């Protein structure tokens, strides 16, 4: 795996993991954070001595109280001995630590589960079992990771028997669950019952055997399963590379190779090596076969070769650049979420089967209007190229965790059953939009329709790094404004792998064949705004924001990003000169998205109008709500003030009240209320006390301010104090996609806005065509 990595990705990954003294960033990807205040002597007495003794006594009397009084029931150990790390092999426990930290990040990000990563320098299976079992008092669950076969079977089997908490080897069961969901849907499309299909594997390691075991649980027949590995067919009497787990699938046969057993197969399951499944083998399979070629980075057969050999084949790979990616992140965070939330004593076959059914059913669900908007208007239809959901579908946790929790309760392994599953599902729904999922649909939509994005500050390191990421992620076709020799030198200095002028188009301000055309267009657009011919010639040589705007106006690019240098309002003036306002936009405004641990919040107008009137505020709210919908969220709008529902009559309070009246008339379907204070907008219980009849429900996610000072100050304070990820500012109003960032933006921020700009351009293009 390591040898396949680009130099830029390798360099970027090391920078990502390394600490930075200048910014205060610590090495690694995770940290421990306190969840309770410790600001005075009483807090100290409650957190530690003597108050902590009360919690200790309660747990000593009733061990189940640990779930209520400690972090244990939301804490998982991701544990490895480093003997089978990714595709790197036996590199040792310490070298496996970055992977375990990465798994911890996924648990936290996708399911809100805290993790301690534990790297154990022990290769003897029995001693490793003792280590794992001794950890039971600390954790609500154990995720075994990257332990080679057959030891992984022994360790999991023994620990499950001895421990009263879930022990789950994700390399086995996570893969098995996704594979089973894909096969369930593929066989449904093919009209074949699982009980009658012939299954042939290439590979007989932990993942392959777990897949087969789960398929047997779901109804496959062992006599219909043929296993091959590096030694050939697993047959009765074979002695080389055999163990008790593999021998279950030994067939009484004279066949010795994959080619001899593949004929008539309905399902091929590959967890082995690239290129082992040949086109002639595929041709010999049954009609409408399923081919799961999951070797990475090169599948057992490339999808185009398989489809050419068998046009009706349904194909899954482990890669993100083909449909039907089998990715464990589809399930393991959510399985643990459901298991932990009912204090399950194990993750049993019923819970795994429930996860399979939930994933398979989600792939068959029609997209809701909100989800469709989030994915750029695309409606994902169940079919051969959509057998399993996208790993970024925010509904995964909403389907899998409740299904797993319900199965745990029904099978009798839940020590703390959930009384109200509907309330539990609502709790999970709130988590989805607190966890940063808000950007995922935007990136998915951008990948579906990548557009040309021109970076005005193309020599800036952040723009260069963003261009590299845009190419690697497939979200945009970057265009850089800058001197070619400068871009080339800096790209090499930063370890970037794109070739200027080949992979990335360069617009050279000093020498571009379109110079005269750009000057003429600038005069046409700005000649009546004080721009003389001499001034136009100078500006088109020196002002990269103007050049970017002209490129977008001419159709040489689909969207532009500027603002890494220069003042915001100067850049906006140039965009207005060249691109101008959209026909349905009364004026420009900005929307800033802040993503914190509490949730995703949009604030408007944060950069443009110093003191808008009520009409402008109402129009800004409507345009902001449209932008919120693009992120797959239902806008909930709060008109903010120092006054609550008429408690004061200052000019700004009255203005917000008038804006509400306008919105009631012009956008009656919009969920909006005001005027209200910030805490009232974000605290439903407080709002209920003040005005039980408020038309705003839940937390507001679009915060509209009475003036620029309030909006900008709030944005900067929240960004800093909450360590929130900023996205934007998103410019609302230009006739064509144009965004102005701020000089403090990071390379990551430029990438985020690149995706937003691409989606802007795609939506404008779709609207123009129909």
Coordinates of N, CA and C in Angstrom, one line a residue, residues 670-746:
X670 N -41.2 29.2 4.9 CA -39.9 29.2 5.6 C -40.1 29.1 7.1
X671 N -39.4 28.2 7.8 CA -39.5 28.1 9.2 C -38.6 29.2 9.8
X672 N -39.2 30.3 10.3 CA -38.5 31.4 10.8 C -39.2 32.1 11.9
X673 N -38.5 32.7 12.8 CA -39.1 33.5 13.9 C -38.1 34.5 14.4
X674 N -38.6 35.5 15.2 CA -37.8 36.5 15.7 C -38.7 37.7 16.2
X675 N -38.1 38.8 16.7 CA -36.7 38.8 17.0 C -36.4 38.1 18.3
X676 N -35.2 37.6 18.4 CA -34.8 36.8 19.6 C -33.3 36.9 19.8
X677 N -32.9 36.7 21.1 CA -31.5 36.6 21.4 C -30.9 35.3 21.0
X678 N -29.5 35.3 20.9 CA -28.8 34.2 20.4 C -29.0 32.9 21.2
X679 N -29.1 33.0 22.6 CA -29.3 31.8 23.4 C -30.7 31.3 23.2
X680 N -31.7 32.1 22.9 CA -33.1 31.7 22.6 C -33.1 30.9 21.3
X681 N -32.4 31.4 20.3 CA -32.3 30.7 19.0 C -31.8 29.3 19.1
X682 N -30.9 29.1 20.0 CA -30.2 27.8 20.1 C -30.7 26.9 21.3
X683 N -31.6 27.4 22.0 CA -32.1 26.6 23.2 C -33.6 26.5 23.1
X684 N -34.1 25.4 22.6 CA -35.6 25.3 22.4 C -36.4 25.4 23.7
X685 N -35.8 24.9 24.8 CA -36.5 24.9 26.1 C -36.7 26.4 26.6
X686 N -35.7 27.2 26.4 CA -35.8 28.6 26.8 C -36.8 29.3 25.9
X687 N -36.8 29.0 24.6 CA -37.7 29.6 23.7 C -39.2 29.2 24.1
X688 N -39.3 28.0 24.5 CA -40.7 27.5 24.9 C -41.2 28.3 26.1
X689 N -40.3 28.6 27.0 CA -40.7 29.4 28.2 C -41.1 30.8 27.8
X690 N -40.4 31.4 26.9 CA -40.6 32.8 26.5 C -41.8 32.9 25.6
X691 N -41.9 32.0 24.6 CA -43.0 32.1 23.6 C -43.4 30.7 23.2
X692 N -44.3 30.0 23.9 CA -44.7 28.6 23.5 C -45.2 28.5 22.1
X693 N -45.7 29.6 21.5 CA -46.3 29.5 20.2 C -45.3 29.8 19.1
X694 N -44.0 29.9 19.4 CA -43.0 30.2 18.4 C -43.1 29.3 17.2
X695 N -43.0 29.8 16.0 CA -43.0 29.0 14.8 C -41.7 28.3 14.5
X696 N -40.7 28.6 15.3 CA -39.4 27.9 15.1 C -39.3 26.7 16.0
X697 N -38.9 25.6 15.5 CA -38.8 24.4 16.3 C -37.3 23.9 16.3
X698 N -36.9 23.3 17.4 CA -35.6 22.9 17.6 C -34.6 24.0 17.6
X699 N -33.3 23.7 17.3 CA -32.3 24.7 17.2 C -32.3 25.4 15.9
X700 N -32.1 26.7 15.9 CA -31.9 27.4 14.6 C -30.6 27.0 14.0
X701 N -30.5 26.9 12.7 CA -29.3 26.7 12.0 C -28.9 27.8 11.1
X702 N -29.8 28.8 10.8 CA -29.4 30.0 10.0 C -29.7 31.2 10.9
X703 N -28.6 31.9 11.3 CA -28.7 33.0 12.2 C -28.5 34.3 11.4
X704 N -29.6 35.1 11.4 CA -29.6 36.4 10.7 C -29.4 37.5 11.6
X705 N -28.4 38.4 11.3 CA -28.0 39.5 12.3 C -28.6 40.8 11.8
X706 N -28.7 41.7 12.7 CA -29.3 43.1 12.4 C -28.3 44.0 11.7
X707 N -27.0 43.7 11.8 CA -26.0 44.5 11.1 C -24.7 43.8 11.0
X708 N -23.8 44.4 10.2 CA -22.5 43.7 9.8 C -21.6 43.5 11.1
X709 N -21.6 44.5 11.9 CA -20.8 44.4 13.1 C -21.1 43.2 13.9
X710 N -22.4 43.0 14.2 CA -22.8 41.9 15.0 C -22.5 40.5 14.3
X711 N -22.8 40.5 13.0 CA -22.6 39.2 12.3 C -21.1 38.8 12.2
X712 N -20.2 39.8 11.9 CA -18.8 39.5 11.8 C -18.2 39.2 13.1
X713 N -18.5 40.0 14.1 CA -17.9 39.7 15.4 C -18.3 38.4 16.0
X714 N -19.6 38.0 15.8 CA -20.1 36.7 16.3 C -19.3 35.6 15.5
X715 N -19.2 35.8 14.2 CA -18.5 34.7 13.4 C -17.1 34.5 13.9
X716 N -16.3 35.6 14.1 CA -14.9 35.4 14.5 C -14.8 34.9 15.9
X717 N -15.7 35.3 16.8 CA -15.7 34.8 18.2 C -16.0 33.3 18.2
X718 N -17.1 32.9 17.5 CA -17.4 31.5 17.6 C -16.3 30.6 16.9
X719 N -15.8 31.1 15.8 CA -14.7 30.3 15.2 C -13.6 30.1 16.1
X720 N -13.2 31.1 16.9 CA -12.0 31.0 17.7 C -12.3 30.3 19.0
X721 N -13.4 30.7 19.7 CA -13.7 30.1 21.0 C -14.2 28.6 20.9
X722 N -14.9 28.3 19.9 CA -15.4 27.0 19.7 C -14.5 26.1 18.9
X723 N -13.4 26.7 18.4 CA -12.5 26.0 17.5 C -13.2 25.4 16.4
X724 N -14.1 26.2 15.8 CA -15.0 25.7 14.7 C -14.3 25.7 13.4
X725 N -14.7 24.8 12.5 CA -14.2 24.8 11.2 C -15.0 25.8 10.3
X726 N -14.4 26.8 9.8 CA -15.1 27.8 9.0 C -15.2 27.3 7.5
X727 N -16.3 27.5 6.9 CA -16.5 27.3 5.5 C -17.0 28.6 4.9
X728 N -16.3 29.2 4.0 CA -16.7 30.5 3.5 C -15.7 31.6 3.7
X729 N -16.2 32.9 3.6 CA -17.6 33.2 3.3 C -18.1 32.8 1.9
X730 N -19.4 32.4 1.9 CA -20.0 32.0 0.7 C -20.7 33.2 0.1
X731 N -20.3 33.7 -1.0 CA -20.9 34.9 -1.6 C -22.2 34.6 -2.2
X732 N -23.3 35.2 -1.8 CA -24.6 35.1 -2.4 C -24.9 36.3 -3.3
X733 N -25.3 36.0 -4.5 CA -25.8 37.1 -5.3 C -25.1 37.3 -6.7
X734 N -23.8 36.8 -6.9 CA -23.2 37.1 -8.2 C -23.9 36.3 -9.3
X735 N -23.9 36.8 -10.5 CA -24.6 36.2 -11.7 C -23.9 34.9 -12.0
X736 N -22.6 34.7 -11.7 CA -21.9 33.5 -11.9 C -21.1 33.2 -10.7
X737 N -20.7 31.9 -10.4 CA -20.1 31.5 -9.2 C -18.8 32.2 -8.9
X738 N -18.7 33.0 -7.9 CA -17.5 33.7 -7.5 C -17.5 33.8 -6.0
X739 N -16.4 33.4 -5.4 CA -16.2 33.4 -3.9 C -15.0 34.1 -3.5
X740 N -15.1 34.9 -2.4 CA -14.0 35.7 -1.9 C -13.7 35.1 -0.5
X741 N -12.5 34.5 -0.4 CA -12.1 34.0 0.9 C -11.4 35.1 1.7
X742 N -10.9 34.8 2.9 CA -10.2 35.8 3.7 C -8.7 35.4 3.8
X743 N -7.8 36.3 4.1 CA -6.4 36.0 4.1 C -6.0 34.9 5.2
X744 N -6.9 34.7 6.2 CA -6.6 33.7 7.2 C -7.0 32.3 6.8
X745 N -7.6 32.1 5.7 CA -8.1 30.8 5.3 C -6.9 29.8 5.2
X746 N -7.2 28.5 5.5 CA -6.2 27.5 5.4 C -6.4 26.8 4.0

